[in-house]
CSV table of C-alpha atoms in Angstrom, one decimal:
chain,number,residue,atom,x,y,z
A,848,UNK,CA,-11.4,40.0,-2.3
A,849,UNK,CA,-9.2,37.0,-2.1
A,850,UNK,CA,-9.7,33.4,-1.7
A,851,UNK,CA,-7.6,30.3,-0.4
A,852,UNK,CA,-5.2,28.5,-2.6
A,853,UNK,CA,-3.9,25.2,-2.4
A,854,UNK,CA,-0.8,23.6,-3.3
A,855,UNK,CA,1.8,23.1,-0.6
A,856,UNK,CA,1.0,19.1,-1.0
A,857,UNK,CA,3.0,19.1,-4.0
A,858,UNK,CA,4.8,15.8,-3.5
A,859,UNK,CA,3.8,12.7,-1.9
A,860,UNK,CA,6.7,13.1,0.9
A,861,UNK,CA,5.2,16.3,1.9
A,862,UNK,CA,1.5,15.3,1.3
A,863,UNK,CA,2.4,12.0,3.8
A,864,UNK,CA,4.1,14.2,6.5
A,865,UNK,CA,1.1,16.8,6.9
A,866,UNK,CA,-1.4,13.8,7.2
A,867,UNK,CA,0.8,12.6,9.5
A,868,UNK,CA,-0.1,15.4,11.7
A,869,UNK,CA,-3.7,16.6,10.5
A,870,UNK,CA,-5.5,13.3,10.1
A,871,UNK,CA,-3.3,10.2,11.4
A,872,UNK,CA,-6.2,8.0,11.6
A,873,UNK,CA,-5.8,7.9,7.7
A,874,UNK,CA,-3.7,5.2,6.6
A,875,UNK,CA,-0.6,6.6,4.9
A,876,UNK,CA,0.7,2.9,3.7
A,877,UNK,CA,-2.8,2.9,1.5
A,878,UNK,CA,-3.0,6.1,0.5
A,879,UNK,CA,0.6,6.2,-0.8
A,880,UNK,CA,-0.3,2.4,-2.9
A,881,UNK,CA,-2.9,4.5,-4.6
A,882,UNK,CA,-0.4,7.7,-5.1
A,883,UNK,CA,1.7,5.2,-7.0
A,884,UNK,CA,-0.7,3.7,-8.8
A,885,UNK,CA,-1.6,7.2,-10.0
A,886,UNK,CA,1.4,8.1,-11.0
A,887,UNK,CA,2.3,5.2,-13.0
A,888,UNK,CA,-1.1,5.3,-14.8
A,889,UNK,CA,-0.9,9.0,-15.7
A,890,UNK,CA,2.9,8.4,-16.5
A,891,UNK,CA,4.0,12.3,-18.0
A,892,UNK,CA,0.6,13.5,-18.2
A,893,UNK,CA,0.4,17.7,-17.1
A,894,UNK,CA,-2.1,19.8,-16.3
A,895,UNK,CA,-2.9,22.7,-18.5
A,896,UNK,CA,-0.7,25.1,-17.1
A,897,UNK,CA,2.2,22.4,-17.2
A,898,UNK,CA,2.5,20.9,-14.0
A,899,UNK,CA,2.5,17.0,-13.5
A,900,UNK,CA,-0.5,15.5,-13.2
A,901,UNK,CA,0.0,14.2,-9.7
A,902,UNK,CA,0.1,18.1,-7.9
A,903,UNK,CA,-3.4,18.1,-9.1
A,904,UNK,CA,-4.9,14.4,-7.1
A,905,UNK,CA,-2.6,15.1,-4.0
A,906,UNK,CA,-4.1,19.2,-4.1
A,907,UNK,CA,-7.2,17.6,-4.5
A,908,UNK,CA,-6.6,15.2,-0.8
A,909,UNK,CA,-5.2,18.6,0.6
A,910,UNK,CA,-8.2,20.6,-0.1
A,911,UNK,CA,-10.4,17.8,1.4
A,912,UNK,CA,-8.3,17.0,4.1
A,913,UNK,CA,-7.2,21.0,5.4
A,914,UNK,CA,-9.9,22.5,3.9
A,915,UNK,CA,-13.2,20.7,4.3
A,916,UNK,CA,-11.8,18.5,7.0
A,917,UNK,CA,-12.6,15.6,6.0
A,918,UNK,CA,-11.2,12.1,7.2
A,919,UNK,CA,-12.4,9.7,5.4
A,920,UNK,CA,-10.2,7.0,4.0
A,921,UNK,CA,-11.9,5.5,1.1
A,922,UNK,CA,-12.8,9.1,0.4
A,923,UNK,CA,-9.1,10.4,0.4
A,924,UNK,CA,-7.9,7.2,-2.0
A,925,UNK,CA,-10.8,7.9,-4.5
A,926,UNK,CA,-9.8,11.8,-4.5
A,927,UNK,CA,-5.8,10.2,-5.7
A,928,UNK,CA,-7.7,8.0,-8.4
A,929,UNK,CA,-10.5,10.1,-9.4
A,930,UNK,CA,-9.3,10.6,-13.0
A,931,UNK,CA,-7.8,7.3,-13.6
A,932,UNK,CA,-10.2,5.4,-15.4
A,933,UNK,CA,-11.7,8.8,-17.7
A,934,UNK,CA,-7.8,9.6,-18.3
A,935,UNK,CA,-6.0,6.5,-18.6
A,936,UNK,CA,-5.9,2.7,-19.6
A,937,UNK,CA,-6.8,1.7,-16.3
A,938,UNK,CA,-9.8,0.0,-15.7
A,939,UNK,CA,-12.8,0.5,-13.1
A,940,UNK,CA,-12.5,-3.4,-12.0
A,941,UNK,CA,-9.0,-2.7,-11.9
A,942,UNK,CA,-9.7,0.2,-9.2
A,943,UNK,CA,-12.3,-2.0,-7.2
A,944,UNK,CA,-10.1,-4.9,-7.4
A,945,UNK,CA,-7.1,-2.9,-5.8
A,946,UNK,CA,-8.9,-0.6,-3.7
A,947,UNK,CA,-12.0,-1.7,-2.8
A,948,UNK,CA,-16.0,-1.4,-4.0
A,949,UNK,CA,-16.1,1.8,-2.6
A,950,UNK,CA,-13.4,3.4,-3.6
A,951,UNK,CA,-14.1,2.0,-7.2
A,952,UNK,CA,-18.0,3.6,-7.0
A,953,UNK,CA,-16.5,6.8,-6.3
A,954,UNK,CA,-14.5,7.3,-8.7
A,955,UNK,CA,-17.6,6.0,-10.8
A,956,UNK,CA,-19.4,8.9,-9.9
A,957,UNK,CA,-16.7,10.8,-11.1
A,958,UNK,CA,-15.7,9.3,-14.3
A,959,UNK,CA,-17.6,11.2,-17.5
A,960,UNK,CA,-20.2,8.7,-19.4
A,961,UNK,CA,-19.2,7.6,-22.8
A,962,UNK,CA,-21.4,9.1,-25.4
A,963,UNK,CA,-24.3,7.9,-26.5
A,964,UNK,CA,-25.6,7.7,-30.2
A,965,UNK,CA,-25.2,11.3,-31.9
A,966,UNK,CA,-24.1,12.8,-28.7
A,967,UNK,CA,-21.2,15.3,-28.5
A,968,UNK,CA,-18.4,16.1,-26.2
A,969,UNK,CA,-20.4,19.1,-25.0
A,970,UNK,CA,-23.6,17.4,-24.4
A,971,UNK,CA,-21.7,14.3,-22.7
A,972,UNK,CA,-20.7,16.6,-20.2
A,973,UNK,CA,-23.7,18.3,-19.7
A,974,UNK,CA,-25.5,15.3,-18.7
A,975,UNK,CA,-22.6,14.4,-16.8
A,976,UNK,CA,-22.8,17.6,-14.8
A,977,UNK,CA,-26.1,17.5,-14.3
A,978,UNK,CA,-26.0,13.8,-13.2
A,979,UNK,CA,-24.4,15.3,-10.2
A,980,UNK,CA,-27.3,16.8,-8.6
A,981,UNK,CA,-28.4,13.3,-7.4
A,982,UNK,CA,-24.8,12.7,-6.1
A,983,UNK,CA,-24.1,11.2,-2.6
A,984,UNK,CA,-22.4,13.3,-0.2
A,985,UNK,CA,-19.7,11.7,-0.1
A,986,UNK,CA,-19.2,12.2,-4.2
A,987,UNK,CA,-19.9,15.8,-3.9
A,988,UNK,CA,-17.1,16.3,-2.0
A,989,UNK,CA,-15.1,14.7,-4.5
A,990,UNK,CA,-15.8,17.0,-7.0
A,991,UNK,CA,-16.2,20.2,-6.0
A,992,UNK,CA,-12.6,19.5,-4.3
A,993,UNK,CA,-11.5,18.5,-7.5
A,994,UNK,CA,-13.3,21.4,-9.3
A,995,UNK,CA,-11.7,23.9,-6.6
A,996,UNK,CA,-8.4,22.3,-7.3
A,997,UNK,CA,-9.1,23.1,-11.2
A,998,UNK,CA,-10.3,26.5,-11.1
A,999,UNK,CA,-8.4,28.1,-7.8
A,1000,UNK,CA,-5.9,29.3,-10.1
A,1001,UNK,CA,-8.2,29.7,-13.3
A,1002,UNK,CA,-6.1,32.7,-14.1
A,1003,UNK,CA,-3.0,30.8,-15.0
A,1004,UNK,CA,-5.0,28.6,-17.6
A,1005,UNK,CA,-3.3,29.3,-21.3
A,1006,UNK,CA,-6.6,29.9,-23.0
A,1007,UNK,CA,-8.5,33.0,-21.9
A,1008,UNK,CA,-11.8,31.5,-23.7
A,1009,UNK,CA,-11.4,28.8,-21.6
A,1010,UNK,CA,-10.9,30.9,-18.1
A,1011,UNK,CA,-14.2,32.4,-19.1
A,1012,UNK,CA,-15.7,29.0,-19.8
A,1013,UNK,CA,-15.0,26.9,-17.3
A,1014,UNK,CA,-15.8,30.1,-15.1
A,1015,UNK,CA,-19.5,29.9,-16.2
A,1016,UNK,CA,-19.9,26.4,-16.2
A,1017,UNK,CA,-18.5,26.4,-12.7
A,1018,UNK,CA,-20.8,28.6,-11.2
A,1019,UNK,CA,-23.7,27.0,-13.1
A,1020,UNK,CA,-22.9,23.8,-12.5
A,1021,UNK,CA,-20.6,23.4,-9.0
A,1022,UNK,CA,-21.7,26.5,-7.1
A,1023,UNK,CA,-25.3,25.3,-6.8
A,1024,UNK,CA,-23.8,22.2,-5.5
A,1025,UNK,CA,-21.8,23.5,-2.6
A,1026,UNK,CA,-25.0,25.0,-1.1
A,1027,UNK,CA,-25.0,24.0,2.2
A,1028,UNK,CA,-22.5,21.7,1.9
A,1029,UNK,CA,-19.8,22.7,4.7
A,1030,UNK,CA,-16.5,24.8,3.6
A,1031,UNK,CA,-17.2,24.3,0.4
A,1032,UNK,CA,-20.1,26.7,0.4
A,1033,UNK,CA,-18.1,30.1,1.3
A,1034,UNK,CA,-14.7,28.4,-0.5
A,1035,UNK,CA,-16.5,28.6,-4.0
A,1036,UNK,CA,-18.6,31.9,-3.0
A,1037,UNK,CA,-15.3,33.6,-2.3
A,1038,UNK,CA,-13.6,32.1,-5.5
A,1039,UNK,CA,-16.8,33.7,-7.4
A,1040,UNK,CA,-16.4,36.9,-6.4
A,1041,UNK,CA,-12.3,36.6,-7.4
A,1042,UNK,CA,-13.1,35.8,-10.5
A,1043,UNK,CA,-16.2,37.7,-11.5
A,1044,UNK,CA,-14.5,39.8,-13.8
A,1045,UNK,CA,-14.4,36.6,-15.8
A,1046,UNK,CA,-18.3,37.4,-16.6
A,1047,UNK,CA,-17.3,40.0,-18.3
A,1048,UNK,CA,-15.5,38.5,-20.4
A,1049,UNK,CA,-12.0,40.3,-18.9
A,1050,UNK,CA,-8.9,38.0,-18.4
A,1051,UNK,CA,-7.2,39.6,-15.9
A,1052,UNK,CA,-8.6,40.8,-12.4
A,1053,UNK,CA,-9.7,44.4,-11.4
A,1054,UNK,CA,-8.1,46.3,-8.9
């Protein structure tokens, strides 16, 4: 069993040259005001496996864009500023203001609640998750491309307790969302099956 992996967008010179050619209704001028606005807000922020922040938001346009085929501008600028407001000092007016109401109630969606009184971490995103299942199309999109982006290459994640984790919540939480929903349904069925040895609590695939 395999499953599609994304990450030749690895650079905003790249990513700008394949929409060039793939969805050239999209405006290139916009979406590259929000790449840099990305990029100075997460300044040296990495992912978990150590890459810069930024290969994540442009893999996340990438996945919507060549995978799900999606052309939506407002879309593709909220997918480069999804995690600016829950990650950085930047501000939700400040998004709107810049971008647009749109673009600013998307990333809304998006963004994980504060917590309430004697609420943990865990429980925050519970309800978070779960806050999903009333999502508008359009936001569902946004996640589970962001999700896929997180999870296509779950084995390279530092922390096998996490692998196994995130691999649960995933197909509790995301899986049942993709139902129906176009590419995204057989992307995250064949990502499943990838990584079921996960449920098993293995780290590393079978043969």
């Amino acid at each position: 069993m395999t499953h599609r992996v994304f990450g030749a967008w690895h650079d905003w010179d790249t990513a700008r040259l394949q929409l060039a050619v793939l969805a050239p209704e999209v405006s290139a001028q916009r979406l590259g005001k929000a790449v840099a606005f990305a990029e100075e807000a997460h300044g040296d922020q990495k992912r978990p496996a150590g890459e810069p922040y930024v290969e994540h938001l442009l893999e996340v346009v990438e996945i919507l864009v060549s995978g799900a085929g999606v052309r939506d501008e407002d879309l593709l600028v909220a997918a480069v500023l999804h995690d600016v407001v829950e990650d950085t000092d930047r501000t939700a007016a400040e998004v709107g203001e810049r971008f647009g109401p749109r673009v600013e109630e998307l990333v809304g969606w998006v963004t994980k609640p504060h917590p309430e009184t004697h609420e943990d971490r865990a429980q925050v995103r519970d309800r978070y998750l779960l806050s999903l299942r009333s999502a508008p199309p359009d936001v569902l999109l946004l996640k589970l491309a962001d999700r896929f982006s997180n999870v296509q290459r779950l084995d390279t994640h530092p922390r096998p307790g996490k692998q196994r984790s995130y691999y649960r919540e995933t197909c509790r939480h995301l899986v049942p969302l993709a139902t129906g929903v176009p590419w995204f349904e057989t992307a995250f069925e064949e990502w499943r099956e990838f990584y079921r040895h996960l449920e098993n609590g293995a780290t590393t695939a079978t043969p």
